[in-house]
């Protein structure tokens, strides 16, 4: 049996009689332990060739989760205070084989909505002022074309900008101008010059992995919280880390995403396409913003509202007149909806995966960042400053924003409102349903719930 942490081996043999002899088959299963965000864990037996995507699919089935292709396996190196996304194609046993004997490293299963978002919305990931192409290519490029350029190994895109770098063997940091190329990461010894004599090599990615720092200021004395590092795959020593930090979260996302693209190239794009290709062969029910449409039920027959202006007008009118109804609404499954459930239990929101009770503002921010800074990622929580109110925390344009939900009394009944009483909701579930369909006063619709799963 192996002594690797959270991993054991089970070997067995069986034989098959053939006409011309005996075929012996030797199979090895590994026992690995996977943790969730609430620190629960589950041990499972897996073959040596199981990938990170296979592990995610296994836990999606075991926990009856909605498979929206955002579930991700993370590698957390607690002794270094760093973590990274294990790419879907990577062999999990190979990842664990690089852990030290006394390592506190572990695998974590959680959502990451931003895992492949750069293929859908490249403009959000690569600021124009940071992107340039090689001198051999003088034509202007759209950001979508830039993604194709990253995937084509014959092209030479660059990401350029300032980063803070921790000086090797010291605790001090220095702000330098960096250039990221397919051949590796360089920094300039003279301002923003990219002349070969001024560029000094820092790291390459073929035998290294890119991690984010979980607590950059506290653990590494970084000048900002947006730290990341490049770690040699076969080394577990803090001295071998190339530690960097950006001035903003969106800049860190840009650097880390570009490094992933340079390291894995077309393999990342294949990972992104694979679940969608399987879905065409065997479609599964999923929840997405594209499945939600505006409907008009005011006439004898219902109709889809295709005009965006009309949809917005109807949404406002619906919001202003939103009240309890005497007859129950029915959801797609044919069961009473939130309006009926709220009468039975005024605290029905406590059972919803997007409700996180009394977590702090900082913890809500951390959870949303962990699950991906994608427009519409959200959660609800109790307000710490006002016990009677709630807070909607959500992501828009890679920033986490917080909106207070106030209790409002009207005609002797208690309602909830996000817009100073203009729109009333009988409970928080009804409020979330409304803003999943309508943007209202929010910067965008609620799209992806920030939830934890217990293994």
XYZ file of C-alpha atoms in Angstrom:
455
model
C 0.000 0.000 0.000
C 1.125 3.524 -0.713
C 1.993 5.916 2.112
C 0.797 9.007 0.274
C -1.617 11.162 2.308
C -5.348 10.510 1.734
C -4.415 7.709 -0.627
C -4.102 3.936 -0.342
C -3.784 1.127 -2.852
C -5.906 -1.964 -3.273
C -4.590 -4.549 -5.717
C -6.284 -7.690 -6.974
C -5.884 -10.182 -9.811
C -8.277 -12.289 -11.804
C -7.787 -14.654 -14.727
C -9.762 -15.466 -17.851
C -9.551 -18.842 -19.531
C -8.797 -18.639 -23.220
C -8.501 -21.376 -25.770
C -4.747 -20.962 -25.935
C -3.967 -20.217 -22.302
C -4.719 -18.019 -19.327
C -4.902 -14.222 -19.453
C -4.004 -12.615 -16.112
C -5.342 -9.101 -15.505
C -3.848 -7.007 -12.719
C -5.922 -4.039 -11.528
C -5.027 -1.416 -8.935
C -7.530 0.822 -7.168
C -6.500 3.857 -5.161
C -8.439 5.152 -2.174
C -8.497 8.938 -2.195
C -10.150 11.395 0.178
C -11.923 14.480 -1.141
C -13.055 17.438 0.994
C -15.854 19.946 0.495
C -16.033 23.608 1.530
C -17.761 22.750 4.812
C -14.777 20.483 5.665
C -16.739 17.238 5.341
C -14.970 14.540 3.348
C -15.544 11.245 1.582
C -13.122 8.471 0.660
C -13.646 6.685 -2.652
C -11.880 3.909 -4.548
C -10.714 4.981 -7.990
C -8.521 3.490 -10.741
C -5.099 4.907 -11.529
C -6.253 6.560 -14.736
C -9.166 8.542 -13.281
C -9.241 12.229 -14.243
C -10.381 15.275 -12.307
C -13.524 15.460 -14.460
C -14.319 11.826 -13.634
C -14.040 12.576 -9.899
C -16.356 15.573 -10.257
C -18.910 13.507 -12.173
C -18.758 10.842 -9.463
C -19.562 13.319 -6.690
C -22.219 15.073 -8.767
C -24.026 11.726 -9.051
C -23.468 10.709 -5.425
C -24.746 14.045 -4.094
C -27.555 14.487 -6.639
C -26.172 17.871 -7.763
C -27.264 19.748 -10.867
C -24.531 19.148 -13.416
C -23.906 22.609 -14.862
C -20.263 21.801 -15.780
C -18.930 24.170 -13.104
C -17.948 21.523 -10.539
C -14.195 21.496 -10.097
C -11.495 19.619 -8.221
C -8.930 21.798 -6.451
C -5.501 20.985 -5.092
C -4.884 22.719 -1.758
C -1.367 22.804 -0.322
C -2.152 23.985 3.209
C 1.466 24.133 4.397
C 2.201 26.633 1.612
C -1.149 28.426 1.771
C -1.805 27.983 -1.957
C -4.349 26.254 -4.207
C -5.048 25.662 -7.881
C -7.681 24.260 -10.203
C -6.848 20.709 -11.253
C -7.599 20.740 -14.967
C -10.320 18.322 -16.068
C -7.947 16.128 -18.072
C -5.308 15.742 -15.326
C -4.853 12.364 -13.635
C -5.652 12.766 -9.945
C -3.223 10.060 -8.831
C -0.401 11.865 -10.645
C -1.258 15.054 -8.760
C -1.125 13.259 -5.417
C 2.153 11.541 -6.297
C 3.875 14.943 -6.066
C 2.823 15.498 -2.445
C 5.384 15.072 0.311
C 5.148 12.253 2.867
C 4.153 14.595 5.711
C 2.168 16.974 3.555
C -1.149 18.464 4.697
C -2.236 18.723 1.067
C -5.745 17.727 0.076
C -8.298 17.614 -2.727
C -11.340 19.880 -2.541
C -14.605 19.606 -4.509
C -16.512 22.830 -5.194
C -17.935 25.020 -7.931
C -15.848 27.258 -10.173
C -18.105 29.155 -12.574
C -15.104 30.995 -14.064
C -13.195 27.844 -15.045
C -13.851 28.262 -18.787
C -15.606 31.626 -18.819
C -12.741 33.202 -20.774
C -13.783 31.142 -23.816
C -17.265 32.712 -23.642
C -16.409 36.269 -22.548
C -12.744 36.993 -23.378
C -13.275 40.745 -23.038
C -13.745 40.320 -19.281
C -10.446 38.498 -18.841
C -7.908 40.334 -20.993
C -7.772 44.131 -20.551
C -6.863 45.768 -23.842
C -3.902 47.688 -22.406
C -2.246 44.425 -21.272
C -2.498 42.524 -24.550
C -0.167 42.784 -27.508
C 1.017 40.561 -30.326
C 4.449 39.850 -31.724
C 6.213 42.202 -34.112
C 5.678 39.649 -36.872
C 1.923 40.233 -36.577
C 0.913 43.839 -37.194
C -2.804 43.373 -37.832
C -5.201 44.504 -35.123
C -7.023 41.686 -33.354
C -10.304 41.317 -31.521
C -10.191 39.678 -28.144
C -11.995 36.635 -29.513
C -9.249 36.309 -32.101
C -6.757 36.633 -29.270
C -8.153 33.458 -27.680
C -7.547 31.683 -30.974
C -4.043 33.137 -30.963
C -3.398 31.686 -27.511
C -4.528 28.273 -28.763
C -2.328 28.375 -31.869
C 1.181 27.317 -30.869
C 2.628 29.067 -33.943
C 1.605 32.550 -32.760
C 3.253 34.797 -30.173
C 0.786 36.824 -28.067
C 2.050 38.700 -25.009
C 0.584 39.855 -21.707
C 2.417 42.875 -20.305
C 2.058 44.849 -17.102
C 3.321 45.596 -13.615
C 3.418 43.001 -10.843
C 4.858 42.931 -7.345
C 7.517 40.206 -7.024
C 8.919 38.807 -3.795
C 12.683 38.932 -3.953
C 14.291 35.490 -3.816
C 15.384 34.563 -0.288
C 13.976 37.799 1.158
C 10.718 39.060 2.620
C 10.819 42.288 0.615
C 8.787 42.952 -2.527
C 9.620 44.914 -5.660
C 7.316 46.253 -8.374
C 8.547 45.273 -11.833
C 7.315 45.292 -15.415
C 6.570 41.727 -16.559
C 6.160 40.178 -19.995
C 4.390 36.827 -20.381
C 5.220 34.877 -23.530
C 4.791 31.338 -24.730
C 8.407 30.675 -23.762
C 7.898 31.825 -20.171
C 7.595 34.792 -17.814
C 10.135 37.637 -17.965
C 10.690 40.918 -16.126
C 12.391 44.036 -17.395
C 15.516 45.397 -15.731
C 14.894 48.805 -17.286
C 11.422 50.278 -16.904
C 8.986 48.966 -19.509
C 11.644 48.029 -22.051
C 11.079 44.716 -23.837
C 14.427 44.638 -25.562
C 16.109 41.214 -25.222
C 19.056 42.663 -23.269
C 16.676 44.073 -20.639
C 14.401 41.024 -20.212
C 15.352 38.543 -17.507
C 13.840 35.063 -17.401
C 11.817 34.163 -14.284
C 9.902 30.923 -14.980
C 8.419 28.622 -17.601
C 5.356 26.392 -17.319
C 6.052 22.969 -18.833
C 7.208 21.578 -15.466
C 5.455 24.088 -13.212
C 1.920 24.808 -12.014
C 0.167 28.105 -11.268
C -1.404 28.580 -7.838
C -3.255 31.412 -6.109
C -2.282 32.488 -2.604
C -5.037 31.937 -0.042
C -3.779 34.654 2.313
C -1.179 36.747 0.499
C -0.775 39.542 3.055
C -0.737 37.353 6.154
C 1.329 34.415 4.922
C 3.689 36.119 2.479
C 3.697 39.776 3.523
C 2.408 40.762 0.081
C 1.431 44.389 -0.587
C -2.032 43.275 -1.841
C -4.393 40.300 -1.394
C -4.189 39.292 -5.062
C -1.225 36.942 -4.919
C -0.294 33.962 -7.062
C 2.791 31.853 -7.578
C 4.568 29.491 -9.950
C 5.628 26.223 -8.310
C 7.802 23.475 -9.833
C 5.677 20.339 -10.137
C 8.195 18.072 -8.406
C 9.151 20.480 -5.603
C 7.309 21.099 -2.349
C 9.755 23.634 -0.935
C 8.710 27.258 -0.207
C 12.138 28.378 -1.465
C 11.285 27.217 -4.991
C 8.127 29.315 -5.289
C 8.093 32.319 -7.617
C 5.677 34.523 -5.665
C 3.900 37.468 -7.332
C 0.906 39.686 -6.681
C -1.250 42.049 -8.720
C -2.866 45.333 -7.727
C -6.416 44.147 -8.532
C -8.324 40.878 -8.699
C -9.108 41.298 -12.414
C -5.383 41.697 -13.149
C -4.524 38.537 -11.239
C -7.245 36.700 -13.168
C -5.737 37.940 -16.436
C -2.212 36.701 -15.595
C -3.327 33.320 -14.214
C -5.716 32.689 -17.130
C -3.034 33.528 -19.698
C -0.563 31.203 -17.956
C -3.115 28.372 -18.036
C -3.621 28.958 -21.761
C 0.112 28.980 -22.450
C 0.622 25.798 -20.422
C -2.279 23.694 -21.735
C -3.290 25.378 -25.005
C -5.777 23.434 -27.097
C -6.283 20.878 -24.309
C -8.170 23.528 -22.288
C -10.466 24.206 -25.228
C -11.149 20.486 -25.611
C -11.954 20.321 -21.879
C -14.405 23.188 -22.357
C -16.119 21.531 -25.342
C -16.307 17.966 -24.012
C -19.356 18.243 -21.700
C -21.294 20.206 -24.339
C -20.525 17.553 -26.960
C -21.714 14.821 -24.599
C -24.846 16.819 -23.880
C -25.754 16.778 -27.596
C -25.561 13.005 -27.591
C -27.346 12.538 -24.258
C -29.103 15.757 -23.226
C -29.551 16.330 -19.490
C -31.838 18.753 -17.734
C -29.909 21.760 -16.480
C -30.620 25.219 -15.128
C -29.287 28.177 -17.068
C -30.174 31.756 -17.819
C -31.156 30.729 -21.364
C -34.005 28.586 -20.003
C -35.660 31.623 -18.362
C -37.884 33.783 -20.582
C -40.323 36.621 -19.961
C -43.991 35.517 -20.274
C -47.292 37.398 -20.458
C -50.247 35.633 -18.781
C -52.638 38.603 -18.820
C -54.703 37.405 -21.806
C -56.644 34.241 -22.497
C -53.490 32.668 -23.912
C -49.950 32.963 -22.594
C -47.210 34.309 -24.855
C -43.435 34.818 -24.815
C -42.422 38.498 -24.635
C -39.667 38.886 -27.224
C -39.359 42.696 -27.187
C -36.766 43.634 -24.485
C -38.421 47.031 -23.837
C -41.826 45.427 -23.324
C -40.270 42.765 -21.067
C -38.697 45.483 -18.899
C -42.005 47.394 -18.652
C -43.898 44.249 -17.669
C -41.185 43.378 -15.108
C -41.519 46.779 -13.432
C -45.321 46.574 -13.363
C -45.168 43.020 -12.036
C -42.709 44.058 -9.342
C -44.801 46.990 -8.139
C -47.899 44.810 -7.808
C -46.121 41.722 -6.399
C -48.280 40.442 -3.528
C -49.575 37.214 -2.085
C -52.097 35.620 -4.390
C -55.107 33.625 -3.299
C -54.352 30.781 -5.710
C -50.976 29.047 -5.684
C -48.452 29.505 -8.492
C -47.182 26.275 -10.022
C -43.550 25.681 -10.952
C -42.422 23.474 -13.816
C -42.604 20.320 -11.687
C -46.305 20.866 -10.938
C -45.835 21.498 -7.206
C -46.828 24.632 -5.256
C -44.259 27.380 -5.639
C -42.607 29.701 -3.162
C -45.778 31.771 -2.643
C -47.568 28.781 -1.095
C -44.505 27.438 0.711
C -43.954 30.826 2.353
C -47.323 30.603 4.078
C -46.352 27.274 5.523
C -42.916 28.417 6.650
C -41.853 32.093 6.749
C -38.209 30.962 7.036
C -38.243 28.767 3.921
C -35.123 30.581 2.688
C -33.045 28.760 5.325
C -33.369 25.531 3.342
C -32.156 27.101 0.093
C -28.574 26.398 -1.108
C -27.977 30.115 -1.802
C -28.713 31.133 1.827
C -25.647 31.257 4.070
C -27.147 32.405 7.373
C -24.880 34.591 9.505
C -21.601 34.568 7.561
C -19.674 37.843 7.519
C -19.252 40.249 4.622
C -15.628 39.127 4.207
C -16.604 35.446 4.205
C -19.325 36.110 1.606
C -16.744 37.895 -0.552
C -14.328 34.982 -0.176
C -16.974 32.387 -1.142
C -17.978 34.256 -4.293
C -14.341 34.751 -5.325
C -13.674 31.035 -4.748
C -16.628 29.975 -6.878
C -15.719 32.298 -9.743
C -16.037 36.022 -10.451
C -18.689 35.601 -13.134
C -21.621 37.977 -13.598
C -24.620 36.846 -11.545
C -22.921 34.584 -8.985
C -24.815 35.324 -5.770
C -25.718 34.362 -2.199
C -28.001 35.712 0.525
C -27.022 36.152 4.166
C -28.184 37.768 7.375
C -26.970 41.314 7.984
C -24.481 41.620 10.841
C -25.097 45.331 11.328
C -28.914 45.125 11.362
C -30.433 41.928 12.805
C -33.779 42.386 11.015
C -32.358 42.727 7.530
C -30.671 40.509 4.952
C -27.952 41.128 2.371
C -27.683 39.997 -1.244
C -24.017 39.558 -2.218
C -23.338 39.140 -5.938
C -20.680 39.478 -8.617
C -20.739 41.923 -11.497
C -17.784 42.714 -13.768
C -15.408 40.729 -11.545
C -16.340 42.761 -8.460
C -18.383 41.625 -5.457
C -21.241 43.966 -4.540
C -23.628 43.930 -1.566
C -27.301 45.019 -1.521
C -29.378 45.343 1.636
C -32.786 43.650 1.750
C -35.130 45.580 4.044
C -38.291 44.368 5.828
C -41.318 46.469 4.818
C -44.732 46.553 6.505
C -47.772 47.135 4.304
C -51.433 46.724 5.285
C -50.407 44.877 8.413
C -48.247 42.353 6.586
C -44.456 41.972 6.406
C -42.675 42.008 3.041
C -39.070 42.221 1.803
C -37.681 44.788 -0.624
C -34.413 45.568 -2.409
C -35.484 48.988 -3.732
C -36.666 50.950 -0.673
C -40.140 49.458 -0.704
C -40.969 49.966 -4.384
C -41.099 46.209 -5.015
C -42.499 43.885 -2.321
C -41.887 40.149 -1.863
C -43.572 37.843 0.608
C -40.320 35.951 1.298
C -36.696 35.732 0.180
C -37.340 32.785 -2.116
C -39.869 34.846 -4.049
C -37.365 37.718 -4.198
C -34.637 35.480 -5.649
C -37.027 33.989 -8.216
C -38.006 37.478 -9.375
C -34.422 38.723 -9.797
C -33.425 35.544 -11.614
C -35.924 36.606 -14.288
C -35.599 40.390 -14.032
C -32.592 42.619 -13.448
C -34.640 45.330 -11.733
C -32.388 47.567 -9.614
C -29.492 45.079 -9.781
C -26.564 45.428 -12.219
C -27.459 42.040 -13.761
C -29.783 39.084 -13.219
C -29.047 36.477 -10.556
C -27.651 33.524 -12.513
C -25.440 31.200 -10.452
C -26.095 30.381 -6.815
C -23.073 30.254 -4.557
C -23.677 27.032 -2.648
C -21.811 24.509 -0.557
C -22.187 20.762 -0.796
C -21.777 18.256 2.034
C -19.979 15.061 0.999
